[in-house]
Each structure stands twice: as C-alpha cells, then as structure tokens.
Coordinates of C-alpha atoms in Angstrom, one line a residue:
X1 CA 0.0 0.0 0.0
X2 CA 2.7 2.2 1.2
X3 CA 4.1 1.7 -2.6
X4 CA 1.0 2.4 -4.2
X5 CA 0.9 5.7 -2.4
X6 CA 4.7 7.0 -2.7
X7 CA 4.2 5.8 -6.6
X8 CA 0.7 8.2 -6.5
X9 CA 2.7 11.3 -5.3
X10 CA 5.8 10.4 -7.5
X11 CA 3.1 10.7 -10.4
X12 CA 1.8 14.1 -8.5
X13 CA 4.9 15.2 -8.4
X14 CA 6.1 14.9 -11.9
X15 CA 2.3 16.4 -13.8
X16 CA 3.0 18.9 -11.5
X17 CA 6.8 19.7 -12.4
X18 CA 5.5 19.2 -16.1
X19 CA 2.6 21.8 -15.8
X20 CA 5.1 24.1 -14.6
X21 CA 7.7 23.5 -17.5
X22 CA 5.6 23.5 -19.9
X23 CA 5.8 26.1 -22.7
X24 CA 2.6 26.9 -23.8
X25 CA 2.5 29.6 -27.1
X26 CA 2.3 32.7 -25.5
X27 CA -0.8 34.8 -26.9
X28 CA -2.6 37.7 -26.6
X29 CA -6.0 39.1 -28.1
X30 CA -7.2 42.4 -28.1
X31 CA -10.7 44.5 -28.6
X32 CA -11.1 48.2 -28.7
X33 CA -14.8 48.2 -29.2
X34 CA -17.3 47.0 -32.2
X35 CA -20.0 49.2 -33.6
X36 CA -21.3 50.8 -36.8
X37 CA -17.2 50.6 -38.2
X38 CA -17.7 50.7 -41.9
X39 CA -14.7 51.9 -43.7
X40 CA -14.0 55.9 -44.3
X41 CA -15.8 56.6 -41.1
X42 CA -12.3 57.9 -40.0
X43 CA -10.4 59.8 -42.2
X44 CA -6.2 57.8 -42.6
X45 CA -4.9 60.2 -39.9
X46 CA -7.6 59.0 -37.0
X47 CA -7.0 55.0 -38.6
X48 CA -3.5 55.1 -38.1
X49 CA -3.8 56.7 -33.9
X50 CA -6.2 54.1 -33.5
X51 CA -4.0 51.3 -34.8
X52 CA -1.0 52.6 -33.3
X53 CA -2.9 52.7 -29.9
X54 CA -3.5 49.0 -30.3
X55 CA -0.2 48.1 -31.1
X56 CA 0.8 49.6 -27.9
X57 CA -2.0 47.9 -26.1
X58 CA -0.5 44.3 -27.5
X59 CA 3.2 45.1 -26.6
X60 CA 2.2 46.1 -23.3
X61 CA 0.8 42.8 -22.4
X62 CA 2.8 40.9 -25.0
X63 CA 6.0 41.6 -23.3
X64 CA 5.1 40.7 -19.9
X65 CA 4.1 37.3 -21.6
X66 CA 7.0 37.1 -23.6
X67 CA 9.4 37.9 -19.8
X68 CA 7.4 34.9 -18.3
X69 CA 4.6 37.0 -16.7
X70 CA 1.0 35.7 -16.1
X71 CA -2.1 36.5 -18.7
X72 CA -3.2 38.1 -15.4
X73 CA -0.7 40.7 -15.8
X74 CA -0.7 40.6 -19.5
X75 CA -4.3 41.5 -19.9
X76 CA -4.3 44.4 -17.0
X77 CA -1.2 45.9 -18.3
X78 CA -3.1 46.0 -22.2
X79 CA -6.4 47.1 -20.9
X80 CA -4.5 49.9 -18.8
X81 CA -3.0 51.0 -22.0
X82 CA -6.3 51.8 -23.8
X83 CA -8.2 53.0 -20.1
X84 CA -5.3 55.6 -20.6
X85 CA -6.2 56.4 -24.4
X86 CA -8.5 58.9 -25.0
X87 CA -9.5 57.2 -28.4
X88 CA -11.6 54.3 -26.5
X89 CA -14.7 54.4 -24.3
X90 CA -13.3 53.2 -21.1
X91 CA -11.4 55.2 -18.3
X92 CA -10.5 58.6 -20.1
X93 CA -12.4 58.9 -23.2
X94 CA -15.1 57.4 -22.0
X95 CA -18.8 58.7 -22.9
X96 CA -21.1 60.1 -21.0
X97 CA -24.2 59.4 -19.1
X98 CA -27.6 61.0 -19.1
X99 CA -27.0 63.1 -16.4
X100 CA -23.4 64.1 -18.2
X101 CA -21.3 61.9 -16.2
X102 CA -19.1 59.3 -17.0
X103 CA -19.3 55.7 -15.2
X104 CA -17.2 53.5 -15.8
X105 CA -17.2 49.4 -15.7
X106 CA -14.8 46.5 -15.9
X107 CA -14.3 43.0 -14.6
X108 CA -11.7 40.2 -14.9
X109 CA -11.3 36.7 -14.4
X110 CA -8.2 33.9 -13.8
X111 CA -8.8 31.2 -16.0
X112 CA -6.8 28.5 -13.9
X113 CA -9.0 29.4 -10.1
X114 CA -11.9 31.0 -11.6
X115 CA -11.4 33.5 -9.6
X116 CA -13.3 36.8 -10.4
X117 CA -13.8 40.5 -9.3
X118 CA -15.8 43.0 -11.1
X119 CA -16.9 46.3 -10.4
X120 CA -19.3 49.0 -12.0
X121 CA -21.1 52.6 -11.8
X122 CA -17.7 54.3 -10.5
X123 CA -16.5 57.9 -11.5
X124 CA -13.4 58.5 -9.9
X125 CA -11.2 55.5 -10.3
X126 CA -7.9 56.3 -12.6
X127 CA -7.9 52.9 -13.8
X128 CA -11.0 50.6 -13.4
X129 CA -9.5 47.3 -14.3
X130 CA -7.2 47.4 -11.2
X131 CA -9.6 47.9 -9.2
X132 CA -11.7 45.1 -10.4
X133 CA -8.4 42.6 -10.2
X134 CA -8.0 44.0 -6.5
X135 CA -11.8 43.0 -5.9
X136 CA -10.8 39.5 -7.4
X137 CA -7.8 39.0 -5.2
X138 CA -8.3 40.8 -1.9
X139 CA -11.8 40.2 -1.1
X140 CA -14.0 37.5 -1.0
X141 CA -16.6 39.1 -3.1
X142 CA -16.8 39.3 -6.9
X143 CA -18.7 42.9 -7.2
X144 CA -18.9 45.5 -6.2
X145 CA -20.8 48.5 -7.1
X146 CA -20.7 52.7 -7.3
X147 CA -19.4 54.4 -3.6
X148 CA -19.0 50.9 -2.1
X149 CA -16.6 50.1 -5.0
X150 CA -14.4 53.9 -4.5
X151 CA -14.5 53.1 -0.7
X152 CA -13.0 49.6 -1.7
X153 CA -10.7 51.1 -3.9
X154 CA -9.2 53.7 -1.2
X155 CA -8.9 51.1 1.7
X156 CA -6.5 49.6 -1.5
X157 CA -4.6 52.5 -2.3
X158 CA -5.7 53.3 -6.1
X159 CA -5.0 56.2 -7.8
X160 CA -7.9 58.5 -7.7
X161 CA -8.8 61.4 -10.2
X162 CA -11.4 64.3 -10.7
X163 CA -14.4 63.6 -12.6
X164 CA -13.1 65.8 -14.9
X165 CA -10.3 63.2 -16.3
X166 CA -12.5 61.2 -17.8
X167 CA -13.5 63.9 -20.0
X168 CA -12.9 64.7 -23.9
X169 CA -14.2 67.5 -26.1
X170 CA -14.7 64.7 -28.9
X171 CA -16.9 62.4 -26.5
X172 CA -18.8 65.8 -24.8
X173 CA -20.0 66.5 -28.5
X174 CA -21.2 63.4 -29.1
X175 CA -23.2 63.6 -25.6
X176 CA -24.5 66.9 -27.0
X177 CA -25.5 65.6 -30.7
X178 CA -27.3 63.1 -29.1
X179 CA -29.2 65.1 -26.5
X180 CA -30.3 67.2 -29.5
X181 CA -31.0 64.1 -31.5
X182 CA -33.0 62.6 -28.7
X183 CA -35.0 66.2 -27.9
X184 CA -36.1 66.5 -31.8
X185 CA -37.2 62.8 -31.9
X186 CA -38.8 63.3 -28.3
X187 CA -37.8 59.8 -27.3
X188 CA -34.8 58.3 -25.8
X189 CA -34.1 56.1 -28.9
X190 CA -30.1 56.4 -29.9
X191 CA -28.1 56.4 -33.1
X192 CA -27.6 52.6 -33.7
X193 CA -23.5 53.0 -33.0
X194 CA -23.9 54.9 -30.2
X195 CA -24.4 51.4 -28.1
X196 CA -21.1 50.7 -28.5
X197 CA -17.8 50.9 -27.1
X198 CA -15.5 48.9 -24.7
X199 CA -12.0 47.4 -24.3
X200 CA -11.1 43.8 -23.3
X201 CA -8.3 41.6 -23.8
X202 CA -7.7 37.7 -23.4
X203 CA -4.2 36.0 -23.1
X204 CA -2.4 32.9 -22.9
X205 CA 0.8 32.5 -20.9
X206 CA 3.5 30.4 -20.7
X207 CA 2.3 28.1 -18.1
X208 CA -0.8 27.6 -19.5
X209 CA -3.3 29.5 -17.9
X210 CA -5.9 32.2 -19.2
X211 CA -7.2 35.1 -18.5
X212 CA -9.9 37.7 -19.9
X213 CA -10.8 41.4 -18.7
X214 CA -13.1 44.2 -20.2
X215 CA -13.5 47.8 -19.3
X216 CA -15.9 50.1 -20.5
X217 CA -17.5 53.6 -20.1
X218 CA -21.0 51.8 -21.4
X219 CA -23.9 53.2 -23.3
X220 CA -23.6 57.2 -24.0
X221 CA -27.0 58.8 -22.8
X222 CA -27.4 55.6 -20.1
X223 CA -29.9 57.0 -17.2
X224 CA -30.7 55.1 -13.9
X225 CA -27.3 53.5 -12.9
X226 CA -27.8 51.3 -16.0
X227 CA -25.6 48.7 -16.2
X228 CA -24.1 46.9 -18.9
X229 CA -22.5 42.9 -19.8
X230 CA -18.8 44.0 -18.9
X231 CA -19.3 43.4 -15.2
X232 CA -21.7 40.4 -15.6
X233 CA -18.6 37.4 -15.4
X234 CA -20.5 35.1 -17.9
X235 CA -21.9 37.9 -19.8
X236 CA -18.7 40.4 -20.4
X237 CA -16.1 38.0 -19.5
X238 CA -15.3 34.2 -18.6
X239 CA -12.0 32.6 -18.0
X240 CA -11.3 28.9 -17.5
X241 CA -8.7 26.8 -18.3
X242 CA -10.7 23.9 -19.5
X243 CA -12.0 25.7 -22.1
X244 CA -11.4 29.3 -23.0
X245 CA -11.3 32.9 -22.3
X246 CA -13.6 35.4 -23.7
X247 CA -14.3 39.0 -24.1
X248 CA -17.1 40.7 -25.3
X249 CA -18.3 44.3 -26.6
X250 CA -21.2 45.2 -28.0
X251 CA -24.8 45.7 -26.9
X252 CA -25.0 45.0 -23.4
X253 CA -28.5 44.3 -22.3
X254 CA -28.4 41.5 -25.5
X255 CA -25.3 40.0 -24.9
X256 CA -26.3 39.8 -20.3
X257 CA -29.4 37.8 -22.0
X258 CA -27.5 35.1 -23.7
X259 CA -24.7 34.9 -21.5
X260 CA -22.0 35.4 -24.5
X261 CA -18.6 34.7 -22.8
X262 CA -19.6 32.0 -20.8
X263 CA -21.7 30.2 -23.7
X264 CA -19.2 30.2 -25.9
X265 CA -16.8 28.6 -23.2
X266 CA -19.3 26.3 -22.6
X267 CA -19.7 25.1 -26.3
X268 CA -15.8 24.0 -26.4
X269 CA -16.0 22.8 -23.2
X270 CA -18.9 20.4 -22.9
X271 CA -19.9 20.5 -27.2
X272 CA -16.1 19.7 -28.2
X273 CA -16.4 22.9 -30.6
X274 CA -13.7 24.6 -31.5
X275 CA -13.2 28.2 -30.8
X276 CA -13.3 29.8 -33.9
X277 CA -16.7 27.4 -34.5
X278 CA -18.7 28.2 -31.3
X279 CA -17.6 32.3 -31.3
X280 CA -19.5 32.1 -35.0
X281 CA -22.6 30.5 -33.4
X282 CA -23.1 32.7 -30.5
X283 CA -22.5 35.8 -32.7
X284 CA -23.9 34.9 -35.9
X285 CA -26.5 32.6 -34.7
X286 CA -28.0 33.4 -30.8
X287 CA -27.0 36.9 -30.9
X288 CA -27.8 37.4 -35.2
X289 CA -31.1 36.2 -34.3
X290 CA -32.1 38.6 -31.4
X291 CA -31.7 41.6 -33.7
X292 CA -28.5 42.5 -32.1
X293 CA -24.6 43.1 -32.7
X294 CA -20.9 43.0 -31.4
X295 CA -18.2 41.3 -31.3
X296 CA -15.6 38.7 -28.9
X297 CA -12.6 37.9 -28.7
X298 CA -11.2 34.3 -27.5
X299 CA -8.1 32.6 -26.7
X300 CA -7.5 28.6 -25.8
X301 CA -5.2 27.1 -23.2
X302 CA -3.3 25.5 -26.8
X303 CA -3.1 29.2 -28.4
X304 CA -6.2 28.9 -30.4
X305 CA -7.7 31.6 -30.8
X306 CA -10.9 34.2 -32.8
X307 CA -12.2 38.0 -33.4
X308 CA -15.9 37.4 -34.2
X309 CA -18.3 40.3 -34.7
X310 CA -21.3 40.6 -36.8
X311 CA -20.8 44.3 -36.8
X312 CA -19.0 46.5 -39.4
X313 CA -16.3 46.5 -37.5
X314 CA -14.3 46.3 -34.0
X315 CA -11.0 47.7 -33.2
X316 CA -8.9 44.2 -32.6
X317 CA -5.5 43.0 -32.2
X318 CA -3.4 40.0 -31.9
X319 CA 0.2 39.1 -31.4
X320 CA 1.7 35.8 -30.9
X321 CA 5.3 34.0 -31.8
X322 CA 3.9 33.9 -35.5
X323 CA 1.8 36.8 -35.9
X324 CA 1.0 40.4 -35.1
X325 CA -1.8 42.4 -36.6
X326 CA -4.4 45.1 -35.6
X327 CA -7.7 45.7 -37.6
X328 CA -10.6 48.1 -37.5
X329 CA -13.4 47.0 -40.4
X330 CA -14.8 43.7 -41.4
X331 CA -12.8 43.2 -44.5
X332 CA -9.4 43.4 -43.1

C-alpha cells in the first residue's frame, strides 16, 4: 500500500513539475470596441492613432508574456494601456451618461482558479480594471458597485482622479449631438452606433493559464445607474482553463441575456467545438437572431484563438510567436 501511495505522489509530483515546465505559445488578443465601423468613417490620420494605440496595447501585455509573466498581468497591463487612451470608451475617453457623467465598468477573471472581481457605476477610479483585479484578489466578493466600490478602492490605495479626467471634447460633442437628437425625436431612442464601445483583452501564458478582462464607459445617454454585460462574469467575460477565455463588446443588455462569454466557453468545453466554430454560433447565430450586434474575442489554453463580430467592424489585435496584426473594419 505504502508503494501504491509514494508511486501516486511520484506521479503528483512529476504532472506537476510538467505543468510548470511546460511552454505553452504565448498569446494575446485584443478588442477596442465594435459598432457601426464601416470603412471611411475615420479619415487615414484617425485610422493610423487608432491602430498605433493597439499596437501599444498588444506590446504592453505581450511583453510581460514574452518575460514569463502571467495572462493576469498581460491583460491588466493591455487594458491599462487603452483605459489611458483617450481614443476608447473606457477610463479617459469614455462617454457620457444622461446626467453628463461618466461611469465607468470592468471586470476580470483567472482562467486556472476562476477567480473573479468585477466592479461598475464608479467615476473617480484612474484605472478601473485594477480595481476590479484588487476585488478578485483581496476580497471574497466578486462585485462591487458605485461608492462601495471607491471606498473599496481607497482602503487599497488606487489612484484616484477628478471627474473631470474622464472627459474629452470629442466624446462631450457626441453627448451633446445626441441630446439634441433625442430632444427633436422626443424619445430616448439612440443612433444605432452609439451602443457601443468597450475594451477587453484575453491571453495565454507560458504556463498555460488564461485570462480575460473588459473595461468600459457603457452606453452614452445611459440614465438610472444602468448597467451593462462588462461586469456580468459570464456575460462580459469568462475565463477557465478547460476551455477558453472570452471578451465581449457590443450591446449590453443583449449579450447579459445570452450569456455570451460563458456560452461560448461552454460550447468547447462540454460540445467539443472549437473556438473559432462556437464564437460564430453565438455571434452569428443566438445573438444574429435577437436583432442585435458585437463582437468577442477568444483565446485557448493550446493558443487557439478568434475576433468574431457581426458588426461592421471592432477595433482588434493580436500578437503571438507567428503573428502580429491590428484591424478596424470587417474586411481586413
């Protein structure tokens, strides 16, 4: 018996050494957003900052893949990058609320604990995804919302800013144009591609393990504390080793209905499907066939990975061993 069990923990001992060896091919996946992204809506001047802010984005959490670092820290350091941007709707940049306020979102999850922190509705927060990564990993909640989730965020030493941060002329326009829109329709209904507008990222690491975060400023014109999928960990983003890790962008309320990340992780997991196969039936199927739009991103635990949108477009990246590209409109 006493063989048996010294031959068990040998065996332990030896996946585990293995798991930690093993050199799995680095990845990581980007999304700045999809929406109503048909080509010449930005002139070659505003193309070229927007893919030269995703390029940055993908270095930043490239190279802590590339040093050994965890898809943790690969996908906070990427998402960071564009909260920083003023060309993306989350952190600066992002777009404003009914009331003319921005409130921002964002969540992550740790593929290999499923682990989890999210947090949503806050205004003064530099950097929303750290906080929702300090949520994951220093309390044993997984959300928290508006002044609870500032007074979390001060007990853990974030970097606070003034309101005023978050603010552009180019978004403060568009918050204008559509309060005039919606005063000479006398309704609330929006421009179609004004539903849109997040940033997420998914990576691989060398170990093995994979993570997924989202940030977003949500829906411009949003009234009532609204909240959208990118705090919803199913809806926004999902994580797991044994399958995949997604995130999502696009409109909110549709894709918290159908649970986007976490069906898609579900269809390789328990369907066998690939991931390129099961992001095309979520988005071109489930979501297709509720009238709505948006986009994913996905990455495997073997370096498989998809961009899936049924929208005209979404700001995307990827960069691995073999390949490094960034994109804006559907035929790129």
């Amino acid at each position: 018996m006493r063989l048996i069990f010294c031959l068990f923990a040998f065996v332990l001992a030896g996946s585990s050494a293995f798991a930690e060896d093993r050199d799995a091919p680095i990845t990581i996946v980007i999304h700045g957003g999809a929406g109503a992204l048909e080509p010449g809506r930005y002139t070659p001047e505003e193309e070229a900052a927007f893919k030269a802010e995703l390029r940055e984005a993908l270095n930043a959490g490239y190279g802590i893949l590339d040093n050994g670092g965890s898809a943790l820290d690969a996908i906070e350091a990427a998402i960071i990058r564009m909260e920083d941007s003023p060309l993306f709707n989350a952190g600066k940049g992002a777009v404003f609320t009914r009331d003319g306020k921005n409130e921002l979102d964002a969540s992550v999850m740790d593929g290999a604990t499923l682990n989890a922190g999210a947090i949503a509705g806050v205004t003064r927060v530099k950097n929303p995804i750290k906080l929702a990564r300090a949520v994951m990993e220093n309390s044993e909640h997984v959300m928290f919302a508006r002044d609870g989730a500032e007074d979390f965020a001060k007990e853990q030493g974030l970097e606070f800013v003034k309101p005023r941060y978050f603010k552009t002329e180019k978004r403060w326009k568009s918050y204008k144009d559509a309060l005039e829109q919606e005063r000479r329709k006398k309704d609330s209904a929006l421009p179609h591609d004004f539903k849109y507008g997040t940033v997420g990222a998914v990576a691989l690491d060398a170990n093995g393990n994979i993570a997924a975060g989202t940030s977003t400023g949500g829906m411009t014109l949003k009234r009532y504390g609204r909240v959208g999928d990118v705090p919803i960990i199913g809806a926004g983003t999902f994580a797991d080793n044994k399958s995949c890790a997604v995130s999502s962008t696009g409109w909110g309320e549709y894709f918290i209905r159908l649970t986007i990340a976490r069906d898609i992780c579900a269809q390789v997991e328990y369907g066998g499907a690939t991931i390129g196969d099961a992001a095309k039936d979520v988005i071109h199927n489930r979501l297709d066939g509720m009238g709505a739009d948006g986009g994913v991103i996905v990455v495997g635990p073997d370096g498989d990975y998809a961009m899936e949108f049924n929208s005209a477009g979404m700001f995307r990246g990827v960069k691995n061993a073999e390949t490094e590209a960034v994109a804006i409109y559907g035929d790129e």
